[in-house]
Short mmCIF file of C-alpha atoms in Angstrom, two decimals:
data_model
loop_
_atom_site.label_atom_id
_atom_site.label_comp_id
_atom_site.label_asym_id
_atom_site.label_seq_id
_atom_site.Cartn_x
_atom_site.Cartn_y
_atom_site.Cartn_z
CA MET A 25 -43.35 20.42 0.01
CA PHE A 26 -39.92 21.33 1.33
CA PRO A 27 -40.39 23.84 4.18
CA GLU A 28 -37.38 25.96 4.93
CA LEU A 29 -35.57 24.29 2.04
CA LYS A 30 -32.69 26.75 2.06
CA ARG A 31 -31.89 26.05 5.70
CA LEU A 32 -32.29 22.32 5.09
CA ILE A 33 -29.75 22.35 2.24
CA GLU A 34 -27.20 24.26 4.32
CA GLN A 35 -27.71 22.00 7.35
CA MET A 36 -27.47 18.78 5.34
CA GLY A 37 -24.27 19.94 3.65
CA LYS A 38 -22.74 20.83 7.01
CA ASP A 39 -23.82 17.69 8.89
CA ARG A 40 -22.89 15.20 6.19
CA GLY A 41 -19.98 16.99 4.61
CA ILE A 42 -21.61 17.02 1.18
CA ASP A 43 -21.05 19.75 -1.37
CA ARG A 44 -24.07 22.09 -1.58
CA GLU A 45 -24.18 21.74 -5.38
CA ILE A 46 -24.62 17.96 -5.09
CA ILE A 47 -27.63 18.40 -2.78
CA VAL A 48 -29.20 21.04 -5.05
CA LYS A 49 -28.70 18.82 -8.13
CA ALA A 50 -30.29 15.88 -6.30
CA LEU A 51 -33.31 18.03 -5.41
CA GLU A 52 -33.66 19.30 -8.99
CA ASP A 53 -33.46 15.78 -10.44
CA ALA A 54 -35.94 14.49 -7.85
CA MET A 55 -38.47 17.20 -8.74
CA LEU A 56 -38.04 16.47 -12.45
CA THR A 57 -38.78 12.79 -11.80
CA ALA A 58 -41.88 13.70 -9.79
CA ALA A 59 -43.06 16.05 -12.55
CA ARG A 60 -42.62 13.36 -15.22
CA LYS A 61 -44.68 10.92 -13.15
CA LYS A 62 -47.53 13.42 -13.20
CA LEU A 63 -47.18 14.85 -16.73
CA GLY A 64 -45.72 11.93 -18.69
CA PRO A 65 -42.33 11.21 -20.28
CA ASP A 66 -42.76 13.24 -23.48
CA VAL A 67 -43.14 16.73 -22.04
CA GLU A 68 -40.16 19.10 -22.00
CA LEU A 69 -39.28 19.96 -18.41
CA GLU A 70 -36.60 21.84 -16.50
CA ALA A 71 -36.02 22.26 -12.77
CA HIS A 72 -33.99 25.00 -11.08
CA TYR A 73 -33.29 25.90 -7.49
CA ASN A 74 -34.33 29.47 -6.72
CA ASP A 75 -32.02 30.54 -3.93
CA ASP A 76 -33.93 33.75 -3.20
CA ALA A 77 -37.29 32.00 -2.93
CA GLY A 78 -35.80 28.90 -1.28
CA GLU A 79 -37.66 26.49 -3.56
CA ILE A 80 -37.18 24.16 -6.52
CA GLU A 81 -39.03 25.62 -9.50
CA VAL A 82 -40.23 23.27 -12.24
CA PHE A 83 -41.01 24.62 -15.70
CA GLN A 84 -42.85 22.93 -18.55
CA PHE A 85 -41.73 24.24 -21.94
CA LYS A 86 -44.20 24.55 -24.80
CA THR A 87 -43.71 25.72 -28.36
CA VAL A 88 -45.87 28.64 -29.54
CA MET A 89 -48.00 27.42 -32.49
CA GLU A 90 -50.71 28.90 -34.74
CA LYS A 91 -52.51 25.59 -34.42
CA VAL A 92 -52.11 23.45 -31.29
CA LEU A 93 -51.56 19.77 -32.18
CA ASP A 94 -50.58 18.50 -28.71
CA PRO A 95 -51.60 20.51 -25.60
CA ASN A 96 -48.68 19.01 -23.65
CA LEU A 97 -46.13 20.29 -26.14
CA HIS A 98 -47.78 23.29 -27.79
CA ILE A 99 -49.48 26.55 -26.79
CA SER A 100 -51.49 28.83 -29.03
CA VAL A 101 -50.22 32.30 -29.97
CA ALA A 102 -53.22 33.93 -28.33
CA GLU A 103 -52.82 32.08 -25.01
CA ALA A 104 -49.07 32.66 -24.96
CA ARG A 105 -49.50 36.39 -25.49
CA SER A 106 -52.28 36.73 -22.92
CA THR A 107 -50.70 34.64 -20.13
CA LEU A 108 -46.96 34.47 -20.67
CA ASP A 109 -45.38 36.92 -23.10
CA GLU A 110 -47.08 39.69 -25.04
CA GLY A 111 -44.42 39.51 -27.74
CA ALA A 112 -44.62 35.75 -28.23
CA GLU A 113 -44.26 34.58 -31.84
CA PRO A 114 -44.87 31.17 -33.47
CA GLY A 115 -41.84 28.90 -32.91
CA ASP A 116 -40.90 30.46 -29.57
CA SER A 117 -40.36 28.10 -26.61
CA LEU A 118 -41.92 29.37 -23.38
CA GLY A 119 -41.60 28.00 -19.87
CA ILE A 120 -44.70 27.57 -17.73
CA LYS A 121 -44.13 27.24 -13.99
CA ILE A 122 -45.78 24.18 -12.48
CA GLU A 123 -47.02 24.14 -8.88
CA THR A 124 -45.11 21.29 -7.19
CA ASN A 125 -47.86 20.74 -4.62
CA THR A 126 -49.98 19.22 -7.39
CA PHE A 127 -47.63 16.29 -8.03
CA GLY A 128 -49.37 13.81 -5.73
CA ARG A 129 -48.25 11.53 -2.92
CA ILE A 130 -46.55 8.82 -5.05
CA ALA A 131 -44.57 11.37 -7.06
CA VAL A 132 -43.45 13.12 -3.86
CA GLN A 133 -42.43 9.78 -2.28
CA THR A 134 -40.37 8.94 -5.39
CA ALA A 135 -38.68 12.34 -5.19
CA LYS A 136 -37.78 11.76 -1.53
CA GLN A 137 -36.28 8.34 -2.32
CA ILE A 138 -34.14 9.86 -5.07
CA ILE A 139 -32.88 12.58 -2.73
CA ILE A 140 -32.04 10.05 0.00
CA GLN A 141 -30.19 7.79 -2.46
CA ARG A 142 -28.25 10.68 -4.01
CA VAL A 143 -27.20 11.92 -0.58
CA LYS A 144 -26.06 8.40 0.41
CA ASP A 145 -24.08 8.08 -2.83
CA ALA A 146 -22.45 11.45 -2.22
CA GLU A 147 -21.57 10.44 1.34
CA ARG A 148 -20.01 7.20 0.10
CA ASP A 149 -17.98 9.05 -2.52
CA ASN A 150 -16.78 11.51 0.12
CA ILE A 151 -15.75 8.72 2.46
CA TYR A 152 -14.00 6.83 -0.35
CA ASP A 153 -12.07 9.95 -1.41
CA GLU A 154 -11.17 10.77 2.19
CA TYR A 155 -9.80 7.31 3.05
CA HIS A 156 -8.26 6.70 -0.37
CA ASP A 157 -6.12 9.78 0.30
CA LYS A 158 -5.22 8.29 3.71
CA LYS A 159 -4.00 5.00 2.23
CA GLY A 160 -0.67 4.15 3.87
CA GLU A 161 -1.54 5.98 7.09
CA LEU A 162 -2.62 4.92 10.57
CA ALA A 163 -6.28 4.74 11.51
CA ASN A 164 -7.68 4.84 15.04
CA GLY A 165 -11.04 3.37 15.93
CA PHE A 166 -13.04 1.07 18.18
CA VAL A 167 -13.92 -2.58 17.76
CA GLN A 168 -17.57 -2.54 16.71
CA ARG A 169 -18.31 -6.21 16.02
CA PHE A 170 -16.91 -9.48 14.67
CA GLU A 171 -17.95 -11.13 11.39
CA GLY A 172 -16.56 -14.56 10.54
CA GLY A 173 -13.30 -13.85 12.33
CA ASN A 174 -12.94 -10.40 10.74
CA ILE A 175 -12.84 -7.37 13.03
CA ILE A 176 -15.18 -4.53 12.06
CA VAL A 177 -13.76 -1.22 13.27
CA ASN A 178 -15.74 1.98 13.83
CA LEU A 179 -13.60 4.77 12.38
CA GLY A 180 -16.15 7.54 13.02
CA ARG A 181 -17.67 8.40 9.65
CA ALA A 182 -16.91 4.95 8.23
CA GLU A 183 -16.30 1.32 9.08
CA GLY A 184 -13.03 -0.49 8.45
CA ILE A 185 -12.40 -4.23 8.30
CA ILE A 186 -9.39 -6.15 9.58
CA PRO A 187 -9.50 -9.52 7.78
CA VAL A 188 -8.22 -12.60 9.61
CA SER A 189 -5.13 -12.58 7.35
CA GLU A 190 -4.24 -9.05 8.55
CA GLN A 191 -4.56 -9.82 12.27
CA ILE A 192 -1.67 -10.73 14.57
CA PHE A 193 -2.29 -14.35 15.57
CA LYS A 194 -1.94 -13.92 19.34
CA GLU A 195 -4.00 -10.74 19.71
CA ALA A 196 -7.55 -10.78 21.04
CA TYR A 197 -9.97 -7.84 21.21
CA LYS A 198 -13.31 -7.10 22.85
CA ARG A 199 -16.19 -4.98 21.59
CA GLY A 200 -15.66 -1.29 22.31
CA GLU A 201 -11.90 -1.69 22.72
CA ARG A 202 -9.66 0.93 21.12
CA ILE A 203 -7.68 -0.36 18.12
CA ARG A 204 -5.08 1.11 15.81
CA ALA A 205 -4.32 -0.25 12.34
CA PHE A 206 -2.78 0.55 8.96
CA ILE A 207 -4.95 1.54 5.99
CA CYS A 208 -3.60 -0.77 3.30
CA GLU A 209 -6.44 -0.70 0.74
CA VAL A 210 -9.65 1.19 -0.04
CA LYS A 211 -12.13 -0.42 -2.46
CA LYS A 212 -15.37 0.75 -4.04
CA ILE A 213 -18.14 -1.84 -3.69
CA THR A 214 -21.94 -1.63 -4.06
CA LYS A 215 -22.47 -1.15 -0.32
CA GLY A 216 -20.04 1.75 -0.27
CA PRO A 217 -16.28 2.09 0.32
CA GLN A 218 -14.55 -0.91 1.89
CA ILE A 219 -11.57 0.14 4.01
CA ILE A 220 -9.13 -2.73 4.51
CA LEU A 221 -7.04 -2.38 7.66
CA SER A 222 -3.98 -4.34 8.76
CA ARG A 223 -1.90 -4.89 11.86
CA THR A 224 0.52 -7.29 10.13
CA HIS A 225 1.61 -5.08 7.20
CA PRO A 226 5.26 -3.89 7.33
CA GLY A 227 3.89 -0.40 6.67
CA PHE A 228 2.13 -0.52 10.07
CA LEU A 229 5.47 -0.75 11.87
CA LYS A 230 6.91 1.99 9.67
CA ALA A 231 3.94 4.29 10.35
CA LEU A 232 4.22 3.71 14.11
CA PHE A 233 7.87 4.80 14.06
CA GLU A 234 6.94 7.88 12.02
CA VAL A 235 4.56 8.87 14.83
CA GLU A 236 7.03 8.17 17.65
CA VAL A 237 10.20 9.57 16.02
CA PRO A 238 9.86 13.23 14.93
CA GLU A 239 13.13 13.03 12.98
CA ILE A 240 11.48 10.53 10.60
CA SER A 241 8.40 12.67 9.90
CA GLU A 242 10.70 15.69 9.46
CA GLY A 243 12.74 13.81 6.84
CA LEU A 244 15.98 13.80 8.84
CA ILE A 245 15.92 10.01 9.21
CA GLU A 246 14.79 7.61 6.48
CA ILE A 247 13.34 4.16 7.05
CA VAL A 248 14.99 2.10 4.30
CA ASN A 249 13.19 -1.20 4.79
CA VAL A 250 11.09 -3.22 7.22
CA SER A 251 10.79 -6.99 7.64
CA ARG A 252 8.34 -8.57 10.05
CA GLU A 253 7.06 -11.83 11.39
CA PRO A 254 4.00 -10.23 13.03
CA GLY A 255 3.62 -10.82 16.73
CA LYS A 256 7.10 -12.34 17.01
CA ARG A 257 9.93 -10.21 15.74
CA ALA A 258 10.78 -7.44 13.28
CA LYS A 259 13.81 -5.67 11.84
CA ILE A 260 13.87 -2.10 10.59
CA SER A 261 16.81 -0.43 8.81
CA VAL A 262 17.36 3.32 9.07
CA ARG A 263 19.79 5.92 7.73
CA THR A 264 20.40 9.66 7.78
CA ARG A 265 22.29 12.18 5.67
CA ASP A 266 23.00 14.27 8.77
CA LYS A 267 26.29 13.19 10.37
CA ASP A 268 25.24 14.71 13.71
CA ILE A 269 22.26 12.37 14.05
CA ASP A 270 22.48 8.76 15.22
CA PRO A 271 19.52 7.17 13.37
CA VAL A 272 19.43 4.06 15.55
CA GLY A 273 19.70 6.06 18.79
CA ALA A 274 16.96 8.45 17.68
CA CYS A 275 14.61 5.53 16.97
CA VAL A 276 15.40 3.86 20.28
CA GLY A 277 14.91 7.10 22.22
CA MET A 278 15.93 8.04 25.75
CA ARG A 279 16.08 4.84 27.81
CA GLY A 280 14.35 3.06 24.93
CA ALA A 281 11.16 5.11 25.33
CA ARG A 282 10.37 5.48 21.63
CA VAL A 283 10.91 1.89 20.59
CA GLN A 284 9.08 0.68 23.71
CA SER A 285 5.99 2.66 22.68
CA VAL A 286 5.99 0.79 19.37
CA VAL A 287 6.61 -2.56 21.08
CA GLN A 288 3.71 -1.85 23.45
CA GLU A 289 1.37 -1.08 20.53
CA LEU A 290 2.43 -4.37 18.91
CA ARG A 291 1.90 -6.17 22.23
CA GLY A 292 5.46 -7.35 22.77
CA GLU A 293 6.76 -7.86 19.22
CA LYS A 294 10.58 -7.66 19.44
CA ILE A 295 12.16 -5.02 17.21
CA ASP A 296 15.78 -4.82 15.99
CA ILE A 297 16.82 -1.40 14.65
CA VAL A 298 19.60 -1.76 12.10
CA PRO A 299 21.82 1.01 10.64
CA TYR A 300 21.74 0.93 6.84
CA SER A 301 25.06 0.98 4.98
CA ASP A 302 25.95 1.30 1.30
CA ASP A 303 28.60 -1.32 2.08
CA GLN A 304 26.34 -4.33 1.60
CA ALA A 305 28.56 -6.71 3.58
CA LYS A 306 28.44 -4.33 6.55
CA TYR A 307 24.67 -3.96 6.11
CA VAL A 308 24.13 -7.73 6.17
CA CYS A 309 26.34 -8.07 9.25
CA SER A 310 24.23 -5.41 11.03
CA ALA A 311 21.03 -7.13 9.91
CA LEU A 312 22.16 -10.37 11.59
CA SER A 313 22.41 -8.52 14.91
CA PRO A 314 22.68 -9.41 17.75
CA ALA A 315 25.04 -12.09 16.38
CA LYS A 316 28.68 -11.12 15.72
CA VAL A 317 30.14 -11.87 12.28
CA ASN A 318 33.80 -12.77 11.62
CA ARG A 319 33.89 -12.46 7.83
CA VAL A 320 31.75 -12.44 4.71
CA LEU A 321 32.19 -13.97 1.23
CA LEU A 322 30.23 -12.12 -1.48
CA ASP A 323 28.74 -13.43 -4.70
CA ASP A 324 27.53 -10.20 -6.37
CA GLU A 325 26.25 -11.94 -9.48
CA ASN A 326 23.80 -14.09 -7.54
CA ARG A 327 23.35 -11.48 -4.78
CA ALA A 328 24.38 -14.07 -2.22
CA MET A 329 26.63 -13.98 0.85
CA GLU A 330 28.33 -16.64 2.87
CA VAL A 331 28.58 -15.34 6.43
CA ILE A 332 31.08 -16.90 8.80
CA VAL A 333 30.38 -16.54 12.53
CA PRO A 334 32.11 -17.86 15.67
CA ASP A 335 30.87 -21.31 16.67
CA ASP A 336 29.15 -19.94 19.79
CA GLN A 337 27.28 -17.33 17.71
CA LEU A 338 25.80 -19.74 15.13
CA SER A 339 22.47 -20.38 16.90
CA LEU A 340 22.12 -16.65 17.67
CA ALA A 341 22.78 -15.71 14.03
CA ILE A 342 20.29 -18.23 12.69
CA GLY A 343 17.71 -17.55 15.41
CA LYS A 344 14.82 -19.65 16.63
CA ASN A 345 13.54 -21.73 13.69
CA GLY A 346 15.76 -19.64 11.39
CA GLN A 347 13.88 -16.45 12.26
CA ASN A 348 16.87 -14.09 12.61
CA VAL A 349 18.50 -14.97 9.29
CA ARG A 350 15.10 -15.08 7.56
CA LEU A 351 14.30 -11.52 8.66
CA ALA A 352 17.80 -10.38 7.64
CA VAL A 353 17.23 -11.85 4.15
CA LYS A 354 13.92 -9.95 3.81
CA LEU A 355 15.48 -6.75 5.11
CA THR A 356 18.59 -6.71 2.90
CA GLY A 357 17.44 -8.58 -0.21
CA TRP A 358 20.55 -10.80 -0.11
CA LYS A 359 20.61 -14.59 0.06
CA ILE A 360 22.47 -15.36 3.28
CA ASP A 361 24.20 -18.63 4.11
CA VAL A 362 25.39 -18.64 7.73
CA LYS A 363 28.21 -21.00 8.66
CA SER A 364 30.24 -21.54 11.81
CA GLU A 365 34.02 -21.16 11.76
CA THR A 366 34.42 -24.92 12.17
CA ALA A 367 32.15 -25.73 9.22
CA ALA A 368 33.79 -23.04 7.06
CA ALA A 369 37.30 -24.29 7.93
CA ALA A 370 36.34 -27.88 7.04
CA LYS A 371 34.89 -26.69 3.74
CA THR A 372 38.01 -24.61 3.02
CA ASP A 373 40.25 -27.60 3.76
CA ASP A 374 38.24 -29.74 1.36
CA SER A 375 38.39 -27.02 -1.31
CA GLN A 376 42.15 -26.57 -0.81
CA LYS A 377 42.76 -30.29 -1.13
CA ASP A 378 40.60 -30.40 -4.25
CA LEU A 379 42.56 -27.57 -5.95
CA MET A 380 45.89 -29.09 -4.93
CA LYS A 381 45.13 -32.08 -7.17
CA ILE A 382 46.32 -29.88 -10.05
CA PRO A 383 50.10 -30.01 -10.64
CA GLY A 384 51.77 -26.75 -9.66
CA ILE A 385 49.14 -25.64 -7.14
CA GLY A 386 50.40 -25.68 -3.58
CA GLU A 387 48.75 -24.60 -0.33
CA ALA A 388 49.51 -20.87 -0.71
CA THR A 389 48.33 -20.80 -4.34
CA ALA A 390 45.18 -22.72 -3.45
CA GLU A 391 44.39 -20.06 -0.82
CA ARG A 392 44.76 -17.31 -3.44
CA LEU A 393 42.40 -19.15 -5.77
CA LEU A 394 39.87 -19.63 -2.97
CA LYS A 395 39.94 -15.91 -2.23
CA ALA A 396 39.29 -15.26 -5.93
CA GLY A 397 36.13 -17.41 -5.67
CA LEU A 398 37.55 -20.52 -7.39
CA LYS A 399 36.61 -23.17 -4.84
CA SER A 400 36.96 -26.41 -6.79
CA VAL A 401 38.63 -28.15 -9.73
CA ALA A 402 35.29 -27.98 -11.57
CA MET A 403 35.18 -24.18 -11.18
CA LEU A 404 38.79 -23.92 -12.38
CA ALA A 405 38.05 -26.12 -15.42
CA THR A 406 35.32 -23.71 -16.55
CA ALA A 407 37.20 -20.54 -15.60
CA ASP A 408 38.11 -17.81 -18.06
CA ALA A 409 41.87 -17.91 -18.80
CA GLU A 410 42.15 -14.10 -18.88
CA GLN A 411 40.44 -13.64 -15.51
CA LEU A 412 42.53 -16.43 -14.01
CA ALA A 413 45.74 -14.82 -15.32
CA ALA A 414 44.74 -11.56 -13.61
CA ILE A 415 45.18 -13.18 -10.18
CA PRO A 416 48.51 -12.03 -8.64
CA GLY A 417 51.25 -14.61 -9.27
CA VAL A 418 49.37 -16.38 -12.09
CA GLY A 419 50.53 -15.83 -15.67
CA GLU A 420 48.75 -16.62 -18.95
CA LYS A 421 50.67 -19.84 -19.60
CA THR A 422 50.14 -21.07 -16.04
CA ALA A 423 46.42 -20.24 -16.23
CA ALA A 424 46.07 -22.13 -19.53
CA MET A 425 47.95 -25.13 -18.13
CA TRP A 426 45.82 -25.22 -14.93
CA ILE A 427 42.62 -25.11 -16.94
CA GLN A 428 43.84 -27.98 -19.17
CA GLU A 429 44.80 -30.07 -16.13
CA ALA A 430 41.50 -29.31 -14.41
CA VAL A 431 39.58 -30.41 -17.52
CA LYS A 432 41.57 -33.68 -17.57
CA ILE A 433 40.86 -34.37 -13.89
CA ILE A 434 37.12 -33.71 -14.28
CA GLY A 435 37.08 -35.89 -17.39
CA GLN A 436 38.74 -38.73 -15.47
CA GLU A 437 36.36 -38.35 -12.51
CA THR A 438 33.20 -38.18 -14.61
CA GLY A 439 34.28 -40.40 -17.49
CA GLY A 440 33.62 -37.60 -20.02
CA GLU A 441 34.36 -34.00 -20.89
CA ILE A 442 33.01 -30.79 -19.45
CA GLY A 443 32.27 -27.44 -21.02
CA GLY A 444 31.30 -29.07 -24.36
CA ASP A 445 31.92 -26.04 -26.60
CA LYS A 446 34.42 -24.28 -24.30
CA GLU A 447 37.72 -23.55 -26.01
CA VAL A 448 40.64 -24.62 -23.78
CA PRO A 449 43.81 -22.63 -24.44
CA ALA A 450 46.80 -24.66 -25.61
#
């Protein structure tokens, strides 16, 4: 039934990358199914692969009985002793080898279908395991076909899919064209493993740099974060613990060779490489590159920054349709409000004038309050007296008096009181 079965098992395992034990088990189960089709569901059967003989042996087990009640399940003592085991005793279970060539065409066809299905299942499991382990890595393949806008990629042993949502809007491919993508997800579905690929994922840009910059793969340089607007522009922040290495320079490469290789793969997507800094203000300023920043006002509690730039740098800092500042926000995780010097000065003047409504606050004092983050009478009215008194040149009595005056002014302007249950020091 299975000529040269031993060679066939070895060849199948080698060609399809399937564990030999899986193939043998599939063959044993298939032969058991074929035997049951011939002999019925109630008989006791076992199948084993005989490596020496190179065949699947099927045995029907019968119980030795003084009186045979069911010929399919029982064998007489006399017959057992004469044909199987001279020392057979009632109650013993003896295996009788069944010739597999007697199973019939339908049983053999069923066995073949089981083997084919088991091998397919094993192949699918192997492919799933292989690509699941490669999740987060690059995959190289060829465009095989298009289905509803999705690109089906031939990866060799498997097919990958680049959904429309994971494609860069301006890219176009032809059948047979080489394509590189990022393995972002591997799912198990009834048809087999589904390998989801992406060219828009931030991890794709990161993986490309890991290939082009040996210092990254060696762990000398770390990619901290990536922000992208696929096909348009991206920012990547890098750092190193080695003082002798310039992380930005290493990523750019000699004459820009390394970064240009990545840009070429992304078909012209512009890439800004930003040095990471533990000083968050410095980090944000770098992230807004190529714009130059004059100064930064931090709001740690709300993780927000007001960034002041020269008037001629405002459009550069914001970028086309807000792209530069938007990417900087994604890269750093800070809310960034970019203002020109003129706009900031006007705002400061307004804030100064507002604070100077309070008796005892002159221009110099108003500037100190602004630097402390108190930018209006309303903020002063709800300020904590202790924190206010901690500002150089402001004592406890002065702080309490300013807060009282601020509350009065707000009350007059709004026709009511503020800070309902706030205790105002006397």
